[in-house]
Amino acid sequence: MKKLLTISTQDYLKHIYELTEHNAPASTNTLAARLKVRPASVTGMIQKLANEKPALVEYQKHQGVTLTKEGRRAALEVIRHHRLLETWLVQTLGYSWDEVHEEAERLEHVISEDFEQRVAEALGHPLRDPHGELIPTANLEMPLEDATPLSTLRKNQRGTIVSVRDADADLLRYLERLGLIPNTHIEAIDYSPFDHNLTIKVGEQTRVLGLSVTNKILIKED
Amino acid sequence: MKKLLTISTQDYLKHIYELTEHNAPASTNTLAARLKVRPASVTGMIQKLANEKPALVEYQKHQGVTLTKEGRRAALEVIRHHRLLETWLVQTLGYSWDEVHEEAERLEHVISEDFEQRVAEALGHPLRDPHGELIPTANLEMPLEDATPLSTLRKNQRGTIVSVRDADADLLRYLERLGLIPNTHIEAIDYSPFDHNLTIKVGEQTRVLGLSVTNKILIKED
DNA sequence: AACTTTATTTAGCCTTACCTAAATCAATTT
DNA sequence: AAATTGATTTAGGTAAGGCTAAATAAAGTT
Ligand SMILES: [Mn+2]
Ligand SMILES: [Mn+2]
Ligand SMILES: [Mn+2]
Ligand SMILES: [Mn+2]
């Protein structure tokens, strides 16, 4: 029953998941950019995934792509591997949060279910990875995220950083230097509606963050 | 300067190394059997490896194959990864010695040099893996093995088990059940020159081992 | 409505690493 | 020396997963 998926297939499904997480199908071009592949290659792969049985994606020409139930399970499997691996690499080998992603990106495709289980066990079944992102459960369900983007915080509101999207190592190093890591308390002290710049206080420091940054940080109001 | 090798290439080189370790070139058929691939495929791959520049193998039609200096380095790189990974999986995730091999077989190809170094560090730069096999050094030299096959032990000689070839999980489970693991002291109490059976004493137990087993165990006389 | 631009798909190729079947080589036997 | 056998190589395919260039569709403009 279980087909074994190639590394490429797993990467396609993972990226489709991330792009369609907040509904809205993923476009060929966006996927191509994420996967660092040409749009024509994406079309080809998507067609194949749609014709698998059971189908892994739902696809209508020119309308973008979404995951089927099977596709979503496969995507969550990879994401669970990725996030458990990141957590483990940080905890046992002293990786920093800007270094783990790349390593996990390759390991996620080759570990066994046994390995996954041993790591989960060793870590005490963590809920979030080092970037604060939720780890899918062992039965492949994604827990509900109740945090909101930092970009929604307004003057005089306070919050605690929950997570940061982990794609860009440079951004992560930058944020760490500013002290903007999970569990940090912050307070909005100004917001500029024209450029969407948000001025916040972190400890004693004051920082001004643009939308491209505030969109990538999730917080919980407190 | 450094070409990146595919997983297949790495596996070919690793198996060629193991087959040529005690000089004598590796034959197409033997390699095919080890790699679980058809002889024709081996010929094809070997021809490619011989035509790389720099060449990774030395090859003359119908004469078998050996590694060049570059090929040997590449092979030792993979073997170092494999053995460090085995050691680490056993120590940090509680794998047993018959389980680690398969997992390491896949991980060995995807870890970074950074990962390798962190693991080596975390383990205190171990000299041998859980099967007692020597781990190539960080600068890719294989330490000299001064242990000898158990098959050379004769009546009334005593020795300590140094290592066991790790290929076959069933054999490993069998040996563990008999208490035949690294650092165990044994004594030869009989040898039959006709069938090469060796009778040994392990603790209080007496065991009779065939040549196919005694050849896979290395000991140091004491 | 016609035109232009951008997004997407199709068509045709390439590389890697496998396979099977047929051909050839090398080592034994007779 | 000839014939047989086993090992190895060659020839011709296949399946993945990329690529470029050309064709088409959709969306935005005049
Ligand atoms: Mn990946
Ligand atoms: Mn899993
Ligand atoms: Mn391998
Ligand atoms: Mn290495």
Short mmCIF file of C-alpha atoms (C1' of nucleotides) and ligand atoms in Angstrom, two decimals:
data_model
loop_
_atom_site.label_atom_id
_atom_site.label_comp_id
_atom_site.label_asym_id
_atom_site.label_seq_id
_atom_site.Cartn_x
_atom_site.Cartn_y
_atom_site.Cartn_z
CA MET A 1 0.00 0.00 0.00
CA LYS A 2 2.73 2.43 0.92
CA LYS A 3 4.62 3.64 -2.12
CA LEU A 4 8.16 4.77 -1.48
CA LEU A 5 8.66 8.32 -2.58
CA THR A 6 11.86 9.70 -4.07
CA ILE A 7 13.74 12.59 -2.50
CA SER A 8 12.52 14.93 -5.24
CA THR A 9 8.94 13.88 -4.73
CA GLN A 10 9.23 14.43 -0.99
CA ASP A 11 10.64 17.90 -1.56
CA TYR A 12 7.87 18.84 -3.96
CA LEU A 13 5.20 17.68 -1.51
CA LYS A 14 6.82 19.49 1.39
CA HIS A 15 6.97 22.77 -0.50
CA ILE A 16 3.44 22.41 -1.80
CA TYR A 17 2.32 21.88 1.78
CA GLU A 18 4.04 25.04 2.95
CA LEU A 19 2.66 27.11 0.09
CA THR A 20 -0.90 25.87 0.48
CA GLU A 21 -0.96 25.86 4.27
CA HIS A 22 -3.18 28.92 4.37
CA ASN A 23 -5.41 27.50 1.59
CA ALA A 24 -4.91 28.99 -1.90
CA PRO A 25 -3.31 26.60 -4.40
CA ALA A 26 0.42 26.84 -5.15
CA SER A 27 1.41 28.22 -8.53
CA THR A 28 3.89 26.61 -10.88
CA ASN A 29 6.22 29.58 -10.77
CA THR A 30 6.27 29.96 -7.00
CA LEU A 31 6.99 26.29 -6.60
CA ALA A 32 9.74 26.48 -9.20
CA ALA A 33 11.37 29.34 -7.31
CA ARG A 34 11.21 27.47 -3.98
CA LEU A 35 12.51 24.24 -5.43
CA LYS A 36 15.18 25.98 -7.49
CA VAL A 37 13.98 24.30 -10.61
CA ARG A 38 12.50 25.53 -13.88
CA PRO A 39 8.73 26.02 -14.19
CA ALA A 40 8.59 23.44 -16.97
CA SER A 41 10.05 20.85 -14.61
CA VAL A 42 7.41 21.67 -12.02
CA THR A 43 4.62 21.17 -14.51
CA GLY A 44 6.08 17.80 -15.42
CA MET A 45 6.43 16.62 -11.85
CA ILE A 46 3.00 17.90 -10.83
CA GLN A 47 1.40 16.01 -13.67
CA LYS A 48 3.09 12.86 -12.51
CA LEU A 49 2.05 13.36 -8.90
CA ALA A 50 -1.54 13.97 -10.00
CA ASN A 51 -1.58 10.74 -11.99
CA GLU A 52 -0.24 8.51 -9.23
CA LYS A 53 -2.82 6.29 -7.68
CA PRO A 54 -3.70 7.28 -5.20
CA ALA A 55 -3.10 10.83 -6.43
CA LEU A 56 -0.76 12.90 -4.26
CA VAL A 57 -1.91 16.28 -5.60
CA GLU A 58 -5.02 17.85 -7.03
CA TYR A 59 -4.24 19.65 -10.24
CA GLN A 60 -6.12 21.56 -12.93
CA LYS A 61 -4.14 23.11 -15.74
CA HIS A 62 -3.31 26.76 -15.13
CA GLN A 63 -5.09 26.63 -11.76
CA GLY A 64 -2.24 25.70 -9.46
CA VAL A 65 -1.91 22.64 -7.25
CA THR A 66 -3.06 21.44 -3.82
CA LEU A 67 -2.38 18.29 -1.83
CA THR A 68 -4.70 15.32 -1.56
CA LYS A 69 -5.09 13.55 1.78
CA GLU A 70 -2.30 11.14 0.78
CA GLY A 71 -0.07 13.96 -0.38
CA ARG A 72 -0.56 15.83 2.85
CA ARG A 73 0.36 12.80 4.93
CA ALA A 74 3.53 12.34 2.90
CA ALA A 75 4.39 16.02 3.31
CA LEU A 76 3.81 15.93 7.06
CA GLU A 77 6.00 12.87 7.31
CA VAL A 78 8.90 14.77 5.81
CA ILE A 79 8.21 17.87 7.89
CA ARG A 80 8.09 15.80 11.06
CA HIS A 81 11.45 14.28 10.17
CA HIS A 82 12.89 17.70 9.41
CA ARG A 83 11.79 19.34 12.62
CA LEU A 84 12.69 16.45 14.88
CA LEU A 85 16.12 16.33 13.26
CA GLU A 86 16.65 20.04 13.76
CA THR A 87 15.71 19.77 17.40
CA TRP A 88 18.01 16.85 17.88
CA LEU A 89 20.99 18.36 16.08
CA VAL A 90 20.73 21.47 18.21
CA GLN A 91 20.40 19.55 21.44
CA THR A 92 22.96 16.81 20.93
CA LEU A 93 25.54 18.26 18.56
CA GLY A 94 25.40 21.93 19.47
CA TYR A 95 24.26 23.20 16.09
CA SER A 96 22.99 26.78 16.09
CA TRP A 97 19.55 27.55 14.74
CA ASP A 98 20.91 29.02 11.52
CA GLU A 99 23.00 25.92 10.78
CA VAL A 100 20.54 23.09 11.36
CA HIS A 101 18.19 23.67 8.50
CA GLU A 102 20.55 22.74 5.70
CA GLU A 103 21.69 19.56 7.41
CA ALA A 104 18.11 18.48 8.20
CA GLU A 105 17.15 19.20 4.61
CA ARG A 106 19.21 16.21 3.48
CA LEU A 107 18.75 13.89 6.45
CA GLU A 108 14.96 14.17 6.43
CA HIS A 109 14.76 11.92 3.37
CA VAL A 110 16.87 9.02 4.54
CA ILE A 111 16.06 8.29 8.19
CA SER A 112 13.93 5.28 9.03
CA GLU A 113 10.69 5.32 10.99
CA ASP A 114 12.63 3.58 13.72
CA PHE A 115 15.13 6.43 13.79
CA GLU A 116 12.32 8.97 13.90
CA GLN A 117 10.79 7.22 16.86
CA ARG A 118 14.03 6.93 18.77
CA VAL A 119 14.76 10.62 18.29
CA ALA A 120 11.26 11.65 19.32
CA GLU A 121 11.60 9.49 22.40
CA ALA A 122 15.07 10.78 23.26
CA LEU A 123 13.82 14.35 23.01
CA GLY A 124 10.72 13.69 25.09
CA HIS A 125 8.31 14.18 22.19
CA PRO A 126 8.88 17.90 21.67
CA LEU A 127 6.06 20.06 20.33
CA ARG A 128 8.21 22.62 18.54
CA ASP A 129 11.57 22.73 16.77
CA PRO A 130 14.44 25.18 17.48
CA HIS A 131 12.73 27.84 15.37
CA GLY A 132 9.53 27.41 17.35
CA GLU A 133 7.72 25.68 14.52
CA LEU A 134 5.18 23.01 15.36
CA ILE A 135 6.23 19.39 14.87
CA PRO A 136 3.58 17.16 13.27
CA THR A 137 2.47 14.37 15.59
CA ALA A 138 3.54 10.74 15.21
CA ASN A 139 0.22 10.00 13.48
CA LEU A 140 0.86 12.85 11.10
CA GLU A 141 -1.46 15.54 12.19
CA MET A 142 -0.35 19.15 12.34
CA PRO A 143 -1.22 20.75 15.69
CA LEU A 144 -3.14 24.01 15.54
CA GLU A 145 -0.96 27.11 15.60
CA ASP A 146 -2.55 29.84 17.69
CA ALA A 147 0.24 32.38 17.37
CA THR A 148 -0.09 35.39 15.08
CA PRO A 149 2.38 37.27 12.88
CA LEU A 150 4.38 39.96 14.62
CA SER A 151 3.19 42.25 11.81
CA THR A 152 -0.22 42.37 13.49
CA LEU A 153 1.14 43.77 16.76
CA ARG A 154 0.31 47.46 17.36
CA LYS A 155 1.52 50.25 19.61
CA ASN A 156 1.61 49.39 23.30
CA GLN A 157 0.77 45.73 22.75
CA ARG A 158 3.10 43.14 24.26
CA GLY A 159 3.89 39.66 23.14
CA THR A 160 6.23 36.70 23.30
CA ILE A 161 8.01 35.34 20.26
CA VAL A 162 6.79 31.86 19.40
CA SER A 163 8.53 31.07 16.15
CA VAL A 164 10.54 32.26 13.19
CA ARG A 165 10.44 30.77 9.68
CA ASP A 166 13.72 29.03 9.27
CA ALA A 167 14.45 29.26 5.58
CA ASP A 168 17.06 32.00 5.57
CA ALA A 169 20.21 31.51 7.66
CA ASP A 170 21.24 35.15 7.29
CA LEU A 171 17.93 36.33 8.67
CA LEU A 172 18.25 33.92 11.59
CA ARG A 173 21.72 35.16 12.47
CA TYR A 174 20.44 38.73 12.22
CA LEU A 175 17.52 38.04 14.51
CA GLU A 176 19.65 36.22 17.01
CA ARG A 177 21.96 39.21 17.15
CA LEU A 178 18.94 41.38 17.95
CA GLY A 179 17.85 38.93 20.63
CA LEU A 180 14.72 38.04 18.68
CA ILE A 181 14.47 34.33 19.43
CA PRO A 182 11.58 32.20 20.69
CA ASN A 183 10.34 32.97 24.22
CA THR A 184 11.60 36.54 24.11
CA HIS A 185 9.18 39.21 25.38
CA ILE A 186 8.70 42.27 23.24
CA GLU A 187 6.60 45.39 23.24
CA ALA A 188 5.41 47.43 20.27
CA ILE A 189 6.16 51.07 20.79
CA ASP A 190 5.37 52.41 17.36
CA TYR A 191 3.83 51.41 14.05
CA SER A 192 4.04 53.24 10.76
CA PRO A 193 1.07 52.42 8.53
CA PHE A 194 2.78 53.65 5.36
CA ASP A 195 5.84 51.41 5.25
CA HIS A 196 4.54 48.93 7.84
CA ASN A 197 7.63 49.42 9.95
CA LEU A 198 7.16 48.27 13.50
CA THR A 199 9.22 49.70 16.35
CA ILE A 200 9.62 47.32 19.25
CA LYS A 201 11.38 47.13 22.54
CA VAL A 202 13.44 44.02 23.28
CA GLY A 203 14.83 44.16 26.78
CA GLU A 204 16.49 47.57 26.94
CA GLN A 205 16.90 47.87 23.20
CA THR A 206 14.65 49.53 20.63
CA ARG A 207 14.46 48.05 17.12
CA VAL A 208 12.68 48.98 13.93
CA LEU A 209 11.59 46.03 11.82
CA GLY A 210 10.24 46.00 8.26
CA LEU A 211 7.29 43.96 7.07
CA SER A 212 9.45 41.30 5.44
CA VAL A 213 10.80 40.57 8.91
CA THR A 214 7.66 41.02 11.02
CA ASN A 215 5.79 38.68 8.70
CA LYS A 216 8.21 35.87 9.41
CA ILE A 217 7.95 36.05 13.19
CA LEU A 218 4.99 34.60 15.07
CA ILE A 219 4.07 35.85 18.52
CA LYS A 220 1.58 35.23 21.24
CA GLU A 221 0.10 38.31 22.87
CA ASP A 222 0.49 38.49 26.60
CA MET B 1 39.00 20.47 -7.31
CA LYS B 2 36.69 18.28 -5.27
CA LYS B 3 34.08 16.57 -7.43
CA LEU B 4 30.90 15.66 -5.64
CA LEU B 5 30.20 11.98 -5.89
CA THR B 6 26.76 10.44 -6.22
CA ILE B 7 25.46 7.92 -3.71
CA SER B 8 25.97 5.09 -6.20
CA THR B 9 29.52 6.14 -6.86
CA GLN B 10 30.26 6.28 -3.15
CA ASP B 11 28.86 2.80 -2.68
CA TYR B 12 30.92 1.39 -5.53
CA LEU B 13 34.10 2.90 -4.14
CA LYS B 14 33.37 1.68 -0.64
CA HIS B 15 32.82 -1.88 -1.80
CA ILE B 16 35.86 -1.82 -4.05
CA TYR B 17 37.88 -0.69 -1.04
CA GLU B 18 36.63 -3.54 1.09
CA LEU B 19 37.26 -6.11 -1.62
CA THR B 20 40.76 -4.90 -2.41
CA GLU B 21 41.85 -4.21 1.16
CA HIS B 22 44.12 -7.22 1.18
CA ASN B 23 45.45 -6.34 -2.29
CA ALA B 24 44.09 -8.45 -5.20
CA PRO B 25 41.81 -6.53 -7.57
CA ALA B 26 38.02 -6.84 -7.25
CA SER B 27 36.21 -8.79 -9.94
CA THR B 28 33.14 -7.57 -11.78
CA ASN B 29 31.02 -10.43 -10.52
CA THR B 30 32.00 -10.12 -6.88
CA LEU B 31 31.29 -6.44 -6.96
CA ALA B 32 27.96 -7.04 -8.65
CA ALA B 33 26.99 -9.47 -5.91
CA ARG B 34 27.97 -7.04 -3.13
CA LEU B 35 26.21 -4.11 -4.73
CA LYS B 36 23.15 -6.14 -5.65
CA VAL B 37 23.43 -5.06 -9.23
CA ARG B 38 24.02 -6.89 -12.50
CA PRO B 39 27.59 -7.49 -13.72
CA ALA B 40 26.91 -5.45 -16.86
CA SER B 41 26.05 -2.46 -14.68
CA VAL B 42 29.31 -2.85 -12.78
CA THR B 43 31.31 -2.86 -15.99
CA GLY B 44 29.58 0.33 -17.05
CA MET B 45 30.15 2.13 -13.79
CA ILE B 46 33.76 0.99 -13.53
CA GLN B 47 34.50 2.30 -16.98
CA LYS B 48 33.09 5.65 -15.99
CA LEU B 49 35.07 5.79 -12.76
CA ALA B 50 38.25 4.90 -14.65
CA ASN B 51 37.67 7.73 -17.12
CA GLU B 52 37.04 10.44 -14.56
CA LYS B 53 39.87 12.85 -14.19
CA PRO B 54 41.43 12.30 -11.87
CA ALA B 55 40.61 8.60 -12.23
CA LEU B 56 38.98 6.99 -9.21
CA VAL B 57 39.83 3.42 -10.16
CA GLU B 58 42.50 1.56 -12.08
CA TYR B 59 40.95 -0.76 -14.59
CA GLN B 60 42.09 -3.13 -17.32
CA LYS B 61 39.47 -5.11 -19.19
CA HIS B 62 38.95 -8.57 -17.75
CA GLN B 63 41.56 -7.89 -15.06
CA GLY B 64 39.43 -6.54 -12.24
CA VAL B 65 39.57 -3.14 -10.59
CA THR B 66 41.56 -1.37 -7.88
CA LEU B 67 41.34 2.09 -6.35
CA THR B 68 43.57 5.02 -7.25
CA LYS B 69 44.78 7.35 -4.51
CA GLU B 70 41.76 9.59 -5.15
CA GLY B 71 39.38 6.66 -5.15
CA ARG B 72 40.78 5.38 -1.88
CA ARG B 73 40.35 8.75 -0.22
CA ALA B 74 36.76 8.91 -1.37
CA ALA B 75 36.14 5.38 -0.09
CA LEU B 76 37.70 6.12 3.29
CA GLU B 77 35.57 9.24 3.55
CA VAL B 78 32.42 7.15 3.26
CA ILE B 79 33.74 4.47 5.60
CA ARG B 80 34.64 7.08 8.21
CA HIS B 81 31.13 8.48 7.99
CA HIS B 82 29.64 5.03 8.28
CA ARG B 83 31.60 3.96 11.31
CA LEU B 84 31.26 7.24 13.16
CA LEU B 85 27.54 7.14 12.54
CA GLU B 86 27.25 3.59 13.83
CA THR B 87 29.13 4.49 16.96
CA TRP B 88 26.98 7.50 17.51
CA LEU B 89 23.66 5.77 16.87
CA VAL B 90 24.56 3.09 19.38
CA GLN B 91 25.70 5.56 22.02
CA THR B 92 23.02 8.21 21.72
CA LEU B 93 19.95 6.41 20.44
CA GLY B 94 20.41 2.98 21.91
CA TYR B 95 20.66 1.07 18.66
CA SER B 96 21.99 -2.47 18.98
CA TRP B 97 24.96 -3.54 16.92
CA ASP B 98 22.82 -5.55 14.51
CA GLU B 99 20.52 -2.61 13.82
CA VAL B 100 22.94 0.24 13.16
CA HIS B 101 24.45 -0.90 9.92
CA GLU B 102 21.39 -0.43 7.75
CA GLU B 103 20.67 3.05 9.09
CA ALA B 104 24.29 4.16 8.68
CA GLU B 105 24.27 2.76 5.17
CA ARG B 106 21.91 5.55 4.11
CA LEU B 107 23.09 8.36 6.38
CA GLU B 108 26.75 8.00 5.37
CA HIS B 109 26.04 9.64 2.02
CA VAL B 110 24.25 12.76 3.18
CA ILE B 111 26.01 14.12 6.27
CA SER B 112 28.22 17.18 5.94
CA GLU B 113 31.85 17.41 6.92
CA ASP B 114 30.68 19.66 9.72
CA PHE B 115 28.37 16.93 10.97
CA GLU B 116 31.17 14.39 10.77
CA GLN B 117 33.40 16.60 12.85
CA ARG B 118 30.78 17.31 15.48
CA VAL B 119 30.04 13.62 15.91
CA ALA B 120 33.72 12.70 16.12
CA GLU B 121 34.16 15.41 18.72
CA ALA B 122 31.08 14.38 20.72
CA LEU B 123 32.32 10.79 20.81
CA GLY B 124 35.84 11.74 21.81
CA HIS B 125 37.38 10.69 18.49
CA PRO B 126 36.81 6.95 18.84
CA LEU B 127 39.23 4.53 17.20
CA ARG B 128 36.74 1.73 16.54
CA ASP B 129 33.03 1.37 15.79
CA PRO B 130 30.55 -0.83 17.69
CA HIS B 131 31.70 -3.89 15.71
CA GLY B 132 35.28 -3.17 16.65
CA GLU B 133 36.24 -2.03 13.16
CA LEU B 134 38.82 0.72 12.78
CA ILE B 135 37.58 4.19 11.95
CA PRO B 136 39.62 6.04 9.32
CA THR B 137 41.25 9.18 10.71
CA ALA B 138 40.02 12.70 9.97
CA ASN B 139 42.72 13.04 7.33
CA LEU B 140 41.53 9.84 5.75
CA GLU B 141 44.15 7.32 6.66
CA MET B 142 43.21 3.84 7.76
CA PRO B 143 45.01 2.84 10.97
CA LEU B 144 46.91 -0.41 10.89
CA GLU B 145 44.92 -3.41 12.09
CA ASP B 146 47.10 -5.72 14.14
CA ALA B 147 44.40 -8.22 15.06
CA THR B 148 44.20 -11.59 13.32
CA PRO B 149 41.28 -13.79 12.25
CA LEU B 150 39.92 -16.10 14.90
CA SER B 151 40.38 -18.86 12.34
CA THR B 152 44.12 -18.75 13.01
CA LEU B 153 43.76 -19.52 16.73
CA ARG B 154 44.84 -23.04 17.71
CA LYS B 155 44.39 -25.36 20.64
CA ASN B 156 45.28 -23.85 24.02
CA GLN B 157 45.81 -20.37 22.63
CA ARG B 158 43.88 -17.52 24.21
CA GLY B 159 42.70 -14.27 22.75
CA THR B 160 40.39 -11.30 23.04
CA ILE B 161 37.80 -10.47 20.40
CA VAL B 162 38.64 -7.23 18.63
CA SER B 163 36.05 -6.99 15.89
CA VAL B 164 33.35 -8.67 13.84
CA ARG B 165 32.46 -7.82 10.24
CA ASP B 166 29.13 -6.11 10.43
CA ALA B 167 27.44 -7.01 7.17
CA ASP B 168 25.01 -9.65 8.36
CA ALA B 169 22.54 -8.72 11.11
CA ASP B 170 21.55 -12.35 11.68
CA LEU B 171 25.15 -13.33 12.32
CA LEU B 172 25.56 -10.43 14.72
CA ARG B 173 22.50 -11.42 16.71
CA TYR B 174 23.77 -15.00 16.78
CA LEU B 175 27.19 -13.97 18.02
CA GLU B 176 25.77 -11.69 20.65
CA ARG B 177 23.66 -14.55 21.93
CA LEU B 178 26.84 -16.61 22.27
CA GLY B 179 28.56 -13.76 24.07
CA LEU B 180 31.00 -13.29 21.23
CA ILE B 181 31.34 -9.52 21.19
CA PRO B 182 34.40 -7.24 21.21
CA ASN B 183 36.58 -7.39 24.36
CA THR B 184 35.43 -10.88 25.22
CA HIS B 185 38.19 -13.32 26.23
CA ILE B 186 38.18 -16.73 24.64
CA GLU B 187 40.33 -19.83 24.61
CA ALA B 188 40.73 -22.39 21.82
CA ILE B 189 40.26 -25.87 23.18
CA ASP B 190 40.14 -27.81 19.93
CA TYR B 191 40.68 -27.44 16.23
CA SER B 192 39.63 -29.83 13.50
CA PRO B 193 41.87 -29.45 10.43
CA PHE B 194 39.40 -31.22 8.13
CA ASP B 195 36.34 -29.00 8.47
CA HIS B 196 38.21 -26.09 10.10
CA ASN B 197 35.86 -26.16 13.03
CA LEU B 198 37.23 -24.41 16.07
CA THR B 199 36.06 -25.27 19.57
CA ILE B 200 36.40 -22.39 22.00
CA LYS B 201 35.58 -21.59 25.56
CA VAL B 202 33.69 -18.37 26.27
CA GLY B 203 33.30 -17.83 29.97
CA GLU B 204 31.86 -21.13 31.19
CA GLN B 205 30.47 -22.11 27.79
CA THR B 206 31.99 -24.23 25.07
CA ARG B 207 31.16 -23.41 21.44
CA VAL B 208 32.05 -24.94 18.09
CA LEU B 209 32.42 -22.43 15.27
CA GLY B 210 32.75 -23.07 11.53
CA LEU B 211 35.21 -21.34 9.26
CA SER B 212 32.60 -18.98 7.84
CA VAL B 213 32.21 -17.61 11.35
CA THR B 214 35.81 -17.72 12.57
CA ASN B 215 36.93 -15.87 9.46
CA LYS B 216 34.69 -12.93 10.30
CA ILE B 217 35.97 -12.44 13.82
CA LEU B 218 39.28 -10.73 14.54
CA ILE B 219 41.14 -11.35 17.79
CA LYS B 220 44.26 -10.30 19.54
CA GLU B 221 46.23 -13.06 21.22
CA ASP B 222 46.90 -12.57 24.87
"C1'" DA C 1 -12.09 44.15 -29.02
"C1'" DA C 2 -7.18 43.90 -30.05
"C1'" DC C 3 -2.73 43.93 -28.20
"C1'" DT C 4 0.84 43.04 -24.95
"C1'" DT C 5 2.82 40.84 -21.10
"C1'" DT C 6 3.31 37.16 -17.95
"C1'" DA C 7 2.35 32.42 -16.55
"C1'" DT C 8 2.06 27.89 -17.82
"C1'" DT C 9 2.41 23.91 -20.64
"C1'" DT C 10 4.28 21.05 -24.43
"C1'" DA C 11 7.93 19.04 -27.06
"C1'" DG C 12 12.24 17.39 -27.57
"C1'" DC C 13 16.82 16.45 -25.23
"C1'" DC C 14 20.17 15.12 -21.70
"C1'" DT C 15 22.35 12.51 -17.80
"C1'" DT C 16 22.52 8.92 -14.35
"C1'" DA C 17 22.19 4.43 -13.27
"C1'" DC C 18 19.99 0.66 -13.82
"C1'" DC C 19 18.38 -3.69 -16.94
"C1'" DT C 20 18.42 -7.83 -20.55
"C1'" DA C 21 20.29 -10.20 -24.40
"C1'" DA C 22 23.98 -11.05 -27.35
"C1'" DA C 23 28.90 -11.07 -28.16
"C1'" DT C 24 33.47 -11.85 -26.74
"C1'" DC C 25 37.27 -13.22 -23.89
"C1'" DA C 26 39.89 -16.39 -20.81
"C1'" DA C 27 40.51 -20.46 -18.58
"C1'" DT C 28 39.73 -25.35 -18.50
"C1'" DT C 29 38.95 -29.88 -20.43
"C1'" DT C 30 39.07 -33.13 -23.63
"C1'" DA D 1 44.41 -27.82 -30.83
"C1'" DA D 2 39.54 -27.66 -30.33
"C1'" DA D 3 35.69 -27.30 -27.59
"C1'" DT D 4 33.27 -26.03 -23.61
"C1'" DT D 5 32.28 -23.14 -19.78
"C1'" DG D 6 32.19 -19.16 -16.98
"C1'" DA D 7 33.26 -14.30 -16.61
"C1'" DT D 8 33.03 -10.03 -18.66
"C1'" DT D 9 31.87 -6.60 -21.96
"C1'" DT D 10 28.98 -4.46 -25.54
"C1'" DA D 11 24.68 -2.96 -27.41
"C1'" DG D 12 20.41 -1.27 -26.96
"C1'" DG D 13 16.57 -0.04 -23.55
"C1'" DT D 14 14.05 2.14 -19.59
"C1'" DA D 15 12.74 5.39 -15.87
"C1'" DA D 16 13.72 9.62 -13.15
"C1'" DG D 17 14.21 14.16 -13.09
"C1'" DG D 18 16.25 17.76 -14.78
"C1'" DC D 19 16.85 21.50 -19.01
"C1'" DT D 20 15.76 24.85 -23.19
"C1'" DA D 21 12.86 26.61 -26.70
"C1'" DA D 22 8.48 27.05 -28.66
"C1'" DA D 23 3.50 27.13 -28.11
"C1'" DT D 24 -0.48 28.43 -25.70
"C1'" DA D 25 -3.40 30.45 -22.15
"C1'" DA D 26 -4.68 34.04 -18.97
"C1'" DA D 27 -4.60 38.64 -17.41
"C1'" DG D 28 -3.97 43.44 -17.98
"C1'" DT D 29 -4.01 47.60 -21.21
"C1'" DT D 30 -5.22 50.54 -24.35
MN MN E 1 15.05 18.10 1.30
MN MN E 2 8.37 9.36 9.72
MN MN E 3 25.46 3.19 1.25
MN MN E 4 33.84 13.18 5.82
#
